[in-house]
PDB file of C-alpha atoms in Angstrom:
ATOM      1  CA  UNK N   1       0.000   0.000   0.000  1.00 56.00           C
ATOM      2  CA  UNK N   2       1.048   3.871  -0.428  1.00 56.00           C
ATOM      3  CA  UNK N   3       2.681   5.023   2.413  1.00 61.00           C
ATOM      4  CA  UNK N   4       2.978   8.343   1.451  1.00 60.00           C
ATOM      5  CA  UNK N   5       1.456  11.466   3.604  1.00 64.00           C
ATOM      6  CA  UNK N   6       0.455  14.601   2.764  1.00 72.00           C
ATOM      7  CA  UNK N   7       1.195  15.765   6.490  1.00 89.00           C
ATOM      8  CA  UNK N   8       5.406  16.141   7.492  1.00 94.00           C
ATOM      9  CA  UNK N   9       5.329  12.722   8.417  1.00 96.00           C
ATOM     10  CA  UNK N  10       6.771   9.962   6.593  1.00 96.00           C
ATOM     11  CA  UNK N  11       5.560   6.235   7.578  1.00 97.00           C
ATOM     12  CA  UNK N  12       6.677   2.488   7.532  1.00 97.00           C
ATOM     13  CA  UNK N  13       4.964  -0.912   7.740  1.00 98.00           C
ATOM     14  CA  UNK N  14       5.422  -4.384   7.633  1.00 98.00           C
ATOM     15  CA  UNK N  15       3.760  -7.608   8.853  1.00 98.00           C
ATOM     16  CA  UNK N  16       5.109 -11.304   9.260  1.00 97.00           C
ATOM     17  CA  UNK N  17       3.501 -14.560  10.067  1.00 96.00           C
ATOM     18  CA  UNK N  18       3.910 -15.873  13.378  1.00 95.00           C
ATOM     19  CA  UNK N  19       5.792 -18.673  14.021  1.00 92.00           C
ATOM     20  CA  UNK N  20       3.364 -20.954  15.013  1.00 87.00           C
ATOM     21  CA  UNK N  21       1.385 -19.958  12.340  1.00 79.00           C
ATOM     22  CA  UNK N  22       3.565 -20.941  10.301  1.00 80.00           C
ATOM     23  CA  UNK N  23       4.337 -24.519  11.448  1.00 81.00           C
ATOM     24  CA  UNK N  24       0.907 -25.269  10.954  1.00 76.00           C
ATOM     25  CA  UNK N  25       0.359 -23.858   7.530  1.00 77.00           C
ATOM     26  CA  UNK N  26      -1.632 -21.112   8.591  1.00 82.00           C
ATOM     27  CA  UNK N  27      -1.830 -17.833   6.723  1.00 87.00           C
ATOM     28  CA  UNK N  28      -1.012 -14.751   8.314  1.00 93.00           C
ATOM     29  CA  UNK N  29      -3.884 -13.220   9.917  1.00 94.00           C
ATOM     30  CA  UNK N  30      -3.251  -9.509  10.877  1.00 97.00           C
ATOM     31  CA  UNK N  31      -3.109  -6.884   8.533  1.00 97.00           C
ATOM     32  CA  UNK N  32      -2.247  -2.944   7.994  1.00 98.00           C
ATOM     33  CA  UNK N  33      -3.573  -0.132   5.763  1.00 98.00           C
ATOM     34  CA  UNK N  34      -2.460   3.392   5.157  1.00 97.00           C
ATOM     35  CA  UNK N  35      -4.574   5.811   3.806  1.00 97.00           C
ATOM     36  CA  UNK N  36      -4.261   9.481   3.045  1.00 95.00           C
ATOM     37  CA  UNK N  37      -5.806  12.285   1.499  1.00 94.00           C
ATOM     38  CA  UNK N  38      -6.115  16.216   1.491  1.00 94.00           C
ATOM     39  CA  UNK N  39      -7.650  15.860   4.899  1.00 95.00           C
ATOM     40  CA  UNK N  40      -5.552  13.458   6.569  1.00 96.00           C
ATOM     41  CA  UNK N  41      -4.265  10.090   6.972  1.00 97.00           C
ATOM     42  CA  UNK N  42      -5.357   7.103   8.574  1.00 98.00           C
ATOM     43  CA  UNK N  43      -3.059   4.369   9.871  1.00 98.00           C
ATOM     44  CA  UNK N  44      -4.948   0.786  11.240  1.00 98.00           C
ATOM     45  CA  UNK N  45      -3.902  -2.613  12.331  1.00 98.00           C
ATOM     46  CA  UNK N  46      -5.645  -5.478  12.705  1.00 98.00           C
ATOM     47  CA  UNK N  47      -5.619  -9.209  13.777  1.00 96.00           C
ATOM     48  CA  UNK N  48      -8.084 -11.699  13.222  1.00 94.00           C
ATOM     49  CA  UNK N  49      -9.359 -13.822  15.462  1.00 88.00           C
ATOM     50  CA  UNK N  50      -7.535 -17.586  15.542  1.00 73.00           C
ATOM     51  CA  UNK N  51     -10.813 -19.619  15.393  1.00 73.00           C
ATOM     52  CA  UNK N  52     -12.404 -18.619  12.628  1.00 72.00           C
ATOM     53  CA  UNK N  53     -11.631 -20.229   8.926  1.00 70.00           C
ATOM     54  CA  UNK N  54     -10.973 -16.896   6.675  1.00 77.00           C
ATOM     55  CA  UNK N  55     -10.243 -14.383   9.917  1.00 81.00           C
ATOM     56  CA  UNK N  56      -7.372 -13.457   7.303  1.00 88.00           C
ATOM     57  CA  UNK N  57     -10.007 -12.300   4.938  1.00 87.00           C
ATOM     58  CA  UNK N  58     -11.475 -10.234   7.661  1.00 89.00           C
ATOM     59  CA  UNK N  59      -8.461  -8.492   8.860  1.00 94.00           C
ATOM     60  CA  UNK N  60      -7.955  -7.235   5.585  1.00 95.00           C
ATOM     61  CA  UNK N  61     -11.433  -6.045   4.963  1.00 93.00           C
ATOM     62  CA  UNK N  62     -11.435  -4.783   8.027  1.00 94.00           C
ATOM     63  CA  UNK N  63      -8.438  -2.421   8.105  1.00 97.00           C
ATOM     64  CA  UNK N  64      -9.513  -1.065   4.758  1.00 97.00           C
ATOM     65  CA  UNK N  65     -12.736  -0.066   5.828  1.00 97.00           C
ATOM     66  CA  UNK N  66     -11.883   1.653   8.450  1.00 98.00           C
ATOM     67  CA  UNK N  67      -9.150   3.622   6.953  1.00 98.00           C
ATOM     68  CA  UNK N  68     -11.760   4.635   4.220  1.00 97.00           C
ATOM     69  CA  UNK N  69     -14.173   5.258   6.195  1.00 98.00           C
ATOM     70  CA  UNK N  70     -12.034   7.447   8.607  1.00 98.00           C
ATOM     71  CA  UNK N  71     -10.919   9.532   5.595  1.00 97.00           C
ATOM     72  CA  UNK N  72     -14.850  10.059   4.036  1.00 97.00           C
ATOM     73  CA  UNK N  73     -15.956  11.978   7.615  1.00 97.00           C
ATOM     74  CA  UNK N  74     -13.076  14.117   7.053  1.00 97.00           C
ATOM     75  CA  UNK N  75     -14.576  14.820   4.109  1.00 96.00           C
ATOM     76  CA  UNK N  76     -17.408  15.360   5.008  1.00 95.00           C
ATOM     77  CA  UNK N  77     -15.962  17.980   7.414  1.00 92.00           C
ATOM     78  CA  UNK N  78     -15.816  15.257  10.821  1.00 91.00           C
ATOM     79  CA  UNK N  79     -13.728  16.145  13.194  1.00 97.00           C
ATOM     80  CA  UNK N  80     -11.329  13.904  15.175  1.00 98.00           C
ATOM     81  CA  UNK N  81     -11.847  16.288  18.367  1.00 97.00           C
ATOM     82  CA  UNK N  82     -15.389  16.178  18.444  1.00 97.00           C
ATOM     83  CA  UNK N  83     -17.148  13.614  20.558  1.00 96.00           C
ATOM     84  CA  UNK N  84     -19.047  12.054  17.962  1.00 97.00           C
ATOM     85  CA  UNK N  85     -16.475  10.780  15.488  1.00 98.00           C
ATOM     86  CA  UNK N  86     -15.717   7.763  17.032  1.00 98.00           C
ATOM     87  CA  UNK N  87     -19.118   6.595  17.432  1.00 97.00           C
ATOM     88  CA  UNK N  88     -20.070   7.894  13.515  1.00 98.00           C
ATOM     89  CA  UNK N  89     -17.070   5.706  12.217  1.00 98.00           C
ATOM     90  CA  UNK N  90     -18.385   2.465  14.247  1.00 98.00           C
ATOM     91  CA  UNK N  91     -21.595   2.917  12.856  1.00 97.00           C
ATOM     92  CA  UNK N  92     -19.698   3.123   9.307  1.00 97.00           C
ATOM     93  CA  UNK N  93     -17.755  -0.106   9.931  1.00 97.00           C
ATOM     94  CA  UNK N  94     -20.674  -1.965  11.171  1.00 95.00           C
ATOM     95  CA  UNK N  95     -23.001  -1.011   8.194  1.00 95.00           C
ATOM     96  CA  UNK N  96     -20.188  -1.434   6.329  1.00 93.00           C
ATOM     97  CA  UNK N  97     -19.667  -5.686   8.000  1.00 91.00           C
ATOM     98  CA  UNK N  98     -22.800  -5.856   7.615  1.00 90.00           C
ATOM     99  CA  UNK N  99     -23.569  -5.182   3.937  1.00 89.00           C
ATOM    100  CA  UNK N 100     -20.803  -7.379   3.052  1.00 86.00           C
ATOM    101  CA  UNK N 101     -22.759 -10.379   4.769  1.00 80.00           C
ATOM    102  CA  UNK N 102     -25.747  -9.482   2.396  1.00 76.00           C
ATOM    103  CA  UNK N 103     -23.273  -9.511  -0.253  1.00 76.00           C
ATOM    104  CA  UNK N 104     -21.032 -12.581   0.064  1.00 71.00           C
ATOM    105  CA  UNK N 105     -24.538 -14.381   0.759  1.00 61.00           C
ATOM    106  CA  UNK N 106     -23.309 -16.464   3.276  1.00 61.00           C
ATOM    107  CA  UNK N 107     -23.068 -15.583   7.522  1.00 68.00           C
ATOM    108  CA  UNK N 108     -20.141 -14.526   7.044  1.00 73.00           C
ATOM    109  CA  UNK N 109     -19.993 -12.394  10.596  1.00 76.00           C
ATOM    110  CA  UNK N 110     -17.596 -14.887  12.106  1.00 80.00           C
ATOM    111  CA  UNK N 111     -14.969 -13.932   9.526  1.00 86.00           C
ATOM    112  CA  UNK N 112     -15.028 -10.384  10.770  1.00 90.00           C
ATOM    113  CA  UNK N 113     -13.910 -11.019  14.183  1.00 92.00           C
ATOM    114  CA  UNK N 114     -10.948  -9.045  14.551  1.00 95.00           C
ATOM    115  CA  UNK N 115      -9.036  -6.537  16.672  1.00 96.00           C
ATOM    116  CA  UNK N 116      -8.223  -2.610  15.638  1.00 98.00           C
ATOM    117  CA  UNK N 117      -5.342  -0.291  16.475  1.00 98.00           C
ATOM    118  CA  UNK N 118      -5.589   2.685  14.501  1.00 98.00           C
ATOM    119  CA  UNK N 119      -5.323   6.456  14.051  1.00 98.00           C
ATOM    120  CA  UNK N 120      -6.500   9.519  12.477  1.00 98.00           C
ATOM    121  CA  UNK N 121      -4.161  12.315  11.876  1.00 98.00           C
ATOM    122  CA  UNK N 122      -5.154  15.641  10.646  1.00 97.00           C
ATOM    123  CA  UNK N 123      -3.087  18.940  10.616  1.00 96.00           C
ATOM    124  CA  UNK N 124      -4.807  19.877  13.801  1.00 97.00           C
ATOM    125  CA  UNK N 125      -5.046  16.909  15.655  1.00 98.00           C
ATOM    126  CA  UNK N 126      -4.279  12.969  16.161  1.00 98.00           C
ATOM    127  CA  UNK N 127      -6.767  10.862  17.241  1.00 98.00           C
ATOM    128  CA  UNK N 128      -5.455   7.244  18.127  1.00 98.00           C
ATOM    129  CA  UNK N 129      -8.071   4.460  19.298  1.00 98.00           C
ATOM    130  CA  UNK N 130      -8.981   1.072  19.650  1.00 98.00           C
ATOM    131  CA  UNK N 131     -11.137  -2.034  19.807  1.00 98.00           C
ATOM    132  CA  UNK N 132      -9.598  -4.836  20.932  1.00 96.00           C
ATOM    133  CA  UNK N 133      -5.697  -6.108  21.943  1.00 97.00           C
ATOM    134  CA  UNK N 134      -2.477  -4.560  20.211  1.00 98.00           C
ATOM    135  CA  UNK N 135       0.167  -2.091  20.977  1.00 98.00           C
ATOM    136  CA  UNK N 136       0.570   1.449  20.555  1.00 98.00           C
ATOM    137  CA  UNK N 137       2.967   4.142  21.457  1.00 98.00           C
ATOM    138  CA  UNK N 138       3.012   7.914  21.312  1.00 98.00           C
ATOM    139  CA  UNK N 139       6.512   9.724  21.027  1.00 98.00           C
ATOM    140  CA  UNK N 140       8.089   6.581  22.830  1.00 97.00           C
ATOM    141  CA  UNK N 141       5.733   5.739  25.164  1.00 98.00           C
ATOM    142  CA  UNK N 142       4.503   2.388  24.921  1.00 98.00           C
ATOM    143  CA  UNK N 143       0.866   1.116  26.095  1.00 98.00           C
ATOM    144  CA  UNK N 144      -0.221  -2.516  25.719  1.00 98.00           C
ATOM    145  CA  UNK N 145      -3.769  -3.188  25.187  1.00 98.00           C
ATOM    146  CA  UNK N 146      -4.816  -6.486  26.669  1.00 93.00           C
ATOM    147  CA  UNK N 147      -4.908  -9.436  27.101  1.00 90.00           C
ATOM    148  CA  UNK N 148      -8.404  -9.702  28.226  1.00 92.00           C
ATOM    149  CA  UNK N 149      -9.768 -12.995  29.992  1.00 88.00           C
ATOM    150  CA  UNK N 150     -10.708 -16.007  28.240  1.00 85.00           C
ATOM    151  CA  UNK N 151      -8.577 -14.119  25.942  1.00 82.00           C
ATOM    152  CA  UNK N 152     -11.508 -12.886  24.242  1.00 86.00           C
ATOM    153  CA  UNK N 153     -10.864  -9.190  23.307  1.00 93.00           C
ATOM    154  CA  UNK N 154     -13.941  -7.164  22.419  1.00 94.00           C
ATOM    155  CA  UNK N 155     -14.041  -7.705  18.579  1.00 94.00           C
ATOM    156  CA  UNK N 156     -16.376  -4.777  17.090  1.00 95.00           C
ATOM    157  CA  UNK N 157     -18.432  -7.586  15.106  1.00 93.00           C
ATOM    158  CA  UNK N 158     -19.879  -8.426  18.798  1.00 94.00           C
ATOM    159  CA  UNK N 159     -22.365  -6.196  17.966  1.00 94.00           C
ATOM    160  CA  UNK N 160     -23.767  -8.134  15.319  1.00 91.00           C
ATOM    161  CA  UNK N 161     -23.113 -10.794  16.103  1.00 89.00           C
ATOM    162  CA  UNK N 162     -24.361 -10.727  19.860  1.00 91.00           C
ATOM    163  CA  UNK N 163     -25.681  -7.432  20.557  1.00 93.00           C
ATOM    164  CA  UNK N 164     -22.929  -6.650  22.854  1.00 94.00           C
ATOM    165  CA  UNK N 165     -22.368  -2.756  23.144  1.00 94.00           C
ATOM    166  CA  UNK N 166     -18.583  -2.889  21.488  1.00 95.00           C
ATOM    167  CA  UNK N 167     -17.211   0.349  20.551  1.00 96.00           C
ATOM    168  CA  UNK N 168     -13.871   1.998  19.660  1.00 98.00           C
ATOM    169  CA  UNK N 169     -12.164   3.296  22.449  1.00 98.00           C
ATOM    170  CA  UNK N 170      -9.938   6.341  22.690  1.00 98.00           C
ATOM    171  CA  UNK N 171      -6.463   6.075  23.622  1.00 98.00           C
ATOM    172  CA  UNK N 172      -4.922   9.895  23.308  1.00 98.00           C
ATOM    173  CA  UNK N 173      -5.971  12.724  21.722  1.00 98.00           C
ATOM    174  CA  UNK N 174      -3.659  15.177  21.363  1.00 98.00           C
ATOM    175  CA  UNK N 175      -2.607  18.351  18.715  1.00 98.00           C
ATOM    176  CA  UNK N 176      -0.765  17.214  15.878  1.00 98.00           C
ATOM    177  CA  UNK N 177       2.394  19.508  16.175  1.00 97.00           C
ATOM    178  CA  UNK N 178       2.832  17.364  19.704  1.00 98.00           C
ATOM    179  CA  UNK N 179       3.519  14.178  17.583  1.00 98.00           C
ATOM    180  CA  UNK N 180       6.872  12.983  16.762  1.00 98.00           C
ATOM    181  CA  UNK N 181       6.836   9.140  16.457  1.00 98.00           C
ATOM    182  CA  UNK N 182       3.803   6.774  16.558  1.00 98.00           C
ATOM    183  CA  UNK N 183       3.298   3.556  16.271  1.00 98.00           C
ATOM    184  CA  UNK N 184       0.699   0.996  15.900  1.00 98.00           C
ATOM    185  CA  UNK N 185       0.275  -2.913  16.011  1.00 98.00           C
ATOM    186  CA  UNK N 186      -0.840  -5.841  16.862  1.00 98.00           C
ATOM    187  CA  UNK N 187      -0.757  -7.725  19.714  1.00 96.00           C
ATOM    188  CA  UNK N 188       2.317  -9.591  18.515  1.00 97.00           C
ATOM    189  CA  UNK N 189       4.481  -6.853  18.965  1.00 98.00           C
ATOM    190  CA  UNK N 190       3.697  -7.081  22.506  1.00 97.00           C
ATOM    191  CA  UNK N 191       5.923 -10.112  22.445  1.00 96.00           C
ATOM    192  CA  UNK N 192       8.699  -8.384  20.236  1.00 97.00           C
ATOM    193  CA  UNK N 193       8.722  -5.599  22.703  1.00 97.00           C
ATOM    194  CA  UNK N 194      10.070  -7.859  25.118  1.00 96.00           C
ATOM    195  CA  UNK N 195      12.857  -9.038  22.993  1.00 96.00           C
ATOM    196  CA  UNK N 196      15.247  -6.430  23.126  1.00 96.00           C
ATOM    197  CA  UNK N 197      18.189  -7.774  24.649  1.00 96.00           C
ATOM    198  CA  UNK N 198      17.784 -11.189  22.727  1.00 95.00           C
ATOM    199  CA  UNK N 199      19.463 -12.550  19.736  1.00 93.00           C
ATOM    200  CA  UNK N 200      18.600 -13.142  16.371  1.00 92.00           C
ATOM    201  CA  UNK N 201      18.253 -16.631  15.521  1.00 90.00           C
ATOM    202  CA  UNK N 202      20.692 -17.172  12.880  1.00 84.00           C
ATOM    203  CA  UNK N 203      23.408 -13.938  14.249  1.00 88.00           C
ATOM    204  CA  UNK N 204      24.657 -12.555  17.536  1.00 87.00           C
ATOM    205  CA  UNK N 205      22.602  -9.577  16.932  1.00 94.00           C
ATOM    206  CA  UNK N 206      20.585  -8.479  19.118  1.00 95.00           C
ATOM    207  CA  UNK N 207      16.919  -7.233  18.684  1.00 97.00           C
ATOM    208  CA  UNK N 208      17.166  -3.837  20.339  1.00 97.00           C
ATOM    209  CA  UNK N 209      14.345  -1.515  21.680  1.00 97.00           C
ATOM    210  CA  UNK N 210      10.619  -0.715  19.558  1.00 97.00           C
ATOM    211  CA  UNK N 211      12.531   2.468  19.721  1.00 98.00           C
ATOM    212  CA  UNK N 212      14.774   1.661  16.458  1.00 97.00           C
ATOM    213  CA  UNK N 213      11.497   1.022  14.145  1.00 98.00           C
ATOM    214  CA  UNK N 214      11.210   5.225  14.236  1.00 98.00           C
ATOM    215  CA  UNK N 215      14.799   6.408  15.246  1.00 97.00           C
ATOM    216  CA  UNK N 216      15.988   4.662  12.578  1.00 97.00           C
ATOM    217  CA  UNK N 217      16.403   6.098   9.098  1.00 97.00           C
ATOM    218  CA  UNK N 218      16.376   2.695   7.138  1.00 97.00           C
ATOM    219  CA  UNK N 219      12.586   1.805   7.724  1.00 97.00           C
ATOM    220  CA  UNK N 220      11.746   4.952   6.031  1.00 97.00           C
ATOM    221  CA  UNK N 221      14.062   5.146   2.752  1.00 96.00           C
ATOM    222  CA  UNK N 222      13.113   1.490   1.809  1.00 96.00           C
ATOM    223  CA  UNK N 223       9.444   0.493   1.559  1.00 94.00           C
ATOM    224  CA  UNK N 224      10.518  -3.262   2.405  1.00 97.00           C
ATOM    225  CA  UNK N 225      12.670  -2.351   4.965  1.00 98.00           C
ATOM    226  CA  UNK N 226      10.249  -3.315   8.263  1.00 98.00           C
ATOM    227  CA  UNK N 227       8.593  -6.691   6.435  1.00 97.00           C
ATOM    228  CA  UNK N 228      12.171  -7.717   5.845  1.00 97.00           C
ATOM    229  CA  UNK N 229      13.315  -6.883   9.404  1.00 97.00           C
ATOM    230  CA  UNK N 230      10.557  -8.622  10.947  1.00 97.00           C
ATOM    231  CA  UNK N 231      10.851 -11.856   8.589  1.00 96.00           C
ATOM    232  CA  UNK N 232      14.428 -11.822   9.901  1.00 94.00           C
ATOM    233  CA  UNK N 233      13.821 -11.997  13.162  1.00 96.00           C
ATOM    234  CA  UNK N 234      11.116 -15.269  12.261  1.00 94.00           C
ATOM    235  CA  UNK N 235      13.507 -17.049  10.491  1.00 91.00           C
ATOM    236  CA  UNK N 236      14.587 -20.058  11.636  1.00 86.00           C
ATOM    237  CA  UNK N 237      18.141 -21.079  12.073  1.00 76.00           C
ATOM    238  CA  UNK N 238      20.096 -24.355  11.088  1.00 75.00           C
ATOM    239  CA  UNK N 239      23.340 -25.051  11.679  1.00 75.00           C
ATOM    240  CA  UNK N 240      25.268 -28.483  12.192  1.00 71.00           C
ATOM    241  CA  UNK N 241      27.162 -29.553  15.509  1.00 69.00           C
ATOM    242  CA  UNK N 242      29.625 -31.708  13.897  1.00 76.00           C
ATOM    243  CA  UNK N 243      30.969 -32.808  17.223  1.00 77.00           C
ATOM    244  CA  UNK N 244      27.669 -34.255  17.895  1.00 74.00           C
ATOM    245  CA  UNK N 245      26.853 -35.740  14.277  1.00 75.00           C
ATOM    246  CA  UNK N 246      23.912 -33.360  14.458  1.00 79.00           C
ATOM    247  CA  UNK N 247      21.640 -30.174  13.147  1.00 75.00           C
ATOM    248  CA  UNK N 248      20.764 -27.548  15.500  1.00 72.00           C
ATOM    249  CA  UNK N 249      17.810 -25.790  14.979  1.00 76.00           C
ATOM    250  CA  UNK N 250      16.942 -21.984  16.228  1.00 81.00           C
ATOM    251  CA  UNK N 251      13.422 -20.762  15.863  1.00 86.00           C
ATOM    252  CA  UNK N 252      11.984 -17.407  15.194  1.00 92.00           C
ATOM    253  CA  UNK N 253      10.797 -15.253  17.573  1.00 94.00           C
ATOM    254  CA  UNK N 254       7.956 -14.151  16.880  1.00 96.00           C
ATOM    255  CA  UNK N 255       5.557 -16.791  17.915  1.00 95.00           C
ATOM    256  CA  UNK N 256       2.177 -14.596  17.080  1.00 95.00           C
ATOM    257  CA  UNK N 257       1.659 -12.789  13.963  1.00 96.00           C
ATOM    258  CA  UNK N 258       3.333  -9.629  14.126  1.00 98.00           C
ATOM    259  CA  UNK N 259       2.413  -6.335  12.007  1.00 98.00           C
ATOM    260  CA  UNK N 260       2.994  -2.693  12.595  1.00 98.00           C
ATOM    261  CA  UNK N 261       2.666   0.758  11.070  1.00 98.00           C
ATOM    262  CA  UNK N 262       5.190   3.616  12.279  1.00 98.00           C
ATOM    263  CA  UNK N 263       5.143   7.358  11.414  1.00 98.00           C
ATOM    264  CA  UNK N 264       7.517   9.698  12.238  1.00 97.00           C
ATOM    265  CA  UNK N 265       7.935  13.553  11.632  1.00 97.00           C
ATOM    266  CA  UNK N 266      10.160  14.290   9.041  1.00 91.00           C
ATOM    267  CA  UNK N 267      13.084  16.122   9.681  1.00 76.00           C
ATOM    268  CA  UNK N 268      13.586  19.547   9.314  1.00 60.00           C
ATOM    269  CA  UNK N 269      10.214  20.138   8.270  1.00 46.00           C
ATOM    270  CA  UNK N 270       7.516  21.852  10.960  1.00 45.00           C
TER     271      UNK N 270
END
């Protein structure tokens, strides 16, 4: 997807299958959009929920709709400061959820169980919010939403689904010219966050802080920069112990699905 921002911020994104995932032939089931336009940009994660057959195909629905839906109330001259643009884009994305059902013409609710982490910026102001589990931080501080019992996060489909009063909450609101570095994802960076001092699988490397996905200028000059960092970090290692006639595998370590989308101010520019 297009990256670029009309705003003086410049953005990066990337998304790997989990390990597990992946050792059971599973596709990966989060997903990321970026959206802009003369009014603003919209950023949003998602991750689908493990039980259901296509929760893939709903993640990716999902983040797309409510990126596009974000951007048509600014538009149509919605503000991220006033109290009812949160509620306005739910409605949006639940019309939206359900008028795909009518049109796939199967029940195809199940599918669109999944989790959101996303944000609005505008030259005023940045709205960042959320329905579900994930990660977010805001100029280097880092907030982790979830887990929540059974783990059972409030997917926004709930209220289809079950009636259940799901909503997007709001996680800071602040002006625009405050923002420096922000970052979104799912709830598998929660895991990478932790990983800092370890070593990559196949190197002595180590991970290093969330800190180096917006300090650091490579994620921003190539496109395929974070994907590539992340699938690095997944990749398992083999090597062979001669001594004991023998291979030695490393895993990745990234057991969960892991996806985020980081914007940073450009420098130099107000």
């Amino acid at each position: 997807m297009d990256t670029r921002t009309p705003l003086p911020f410049e953005v990066a994104a990337g998304s790997v299958v989990g390990r597990e995932h992946a050792r059971a032939g599973r596709n990966n089931q989060d997903a990321w959009c970026v959206r802009g336009s003369e009014h603003g940009v919209a950023l949003v994660v998602a991750d689908g929920c493990g039980s259901q057959a296509c929760s893939e195909l709903g993640a990716q629905l999902g983040v797309r709709g409510v990126a596009q839906a974000a951007l048509t109330r600014l538009a149509e001259d919605g503000r991220v400061d006033e109290a009812g643009f949160l509620p306005g884009l739910r409605e949006d994305v639940l019309c939206l959820l359900s008028e795909l059902r009518g049109e796939l013409g199967r029940d195809t609710l199940g599918d669109f169980l999944f989790t959101v982490v996303g944000a609005v910026v505008t030259p005023s102001h940045t709205l960042v919010f959320s329905a579900g589990d994930g990660v977010w931080s805001l100029n280097g501080d880092v907030h982790t939403l979830g887990p929540f019992p059974n783990n059972a996060p409030p997917y926004l489909a709930y209220a289809l689904i079950r009636g259940d009063d799901t909503s997007f909450v709001t996680r800071a609101l602040v002006p625009t010219a405050d923002v420096h570095a922000l970052l979104l994802g799912t709830d598998g960076v929660a895991d990478l966050a932790k990983l800092g001092a370890a070593s990559l699988p196949s190197s002595e490397e180590t991970v290093g802080p969330l800190s180096r996905f917006w300090t650091e200028d490579r994620y921003f000059e190539n496109p395929d920069a974070l994907r590539r960092r992340l699938a690095m970090l997944n990749r398992e290692s083999v090597r062979a112990d001669f001594d004991a006639r023998r291979l030695v595998r490393t895993p990745g370590l990234l057991p969960d699905d892991t996806t985020m989308v980081v914007l940073r101010r450009r420098v130099g520019r107000a």
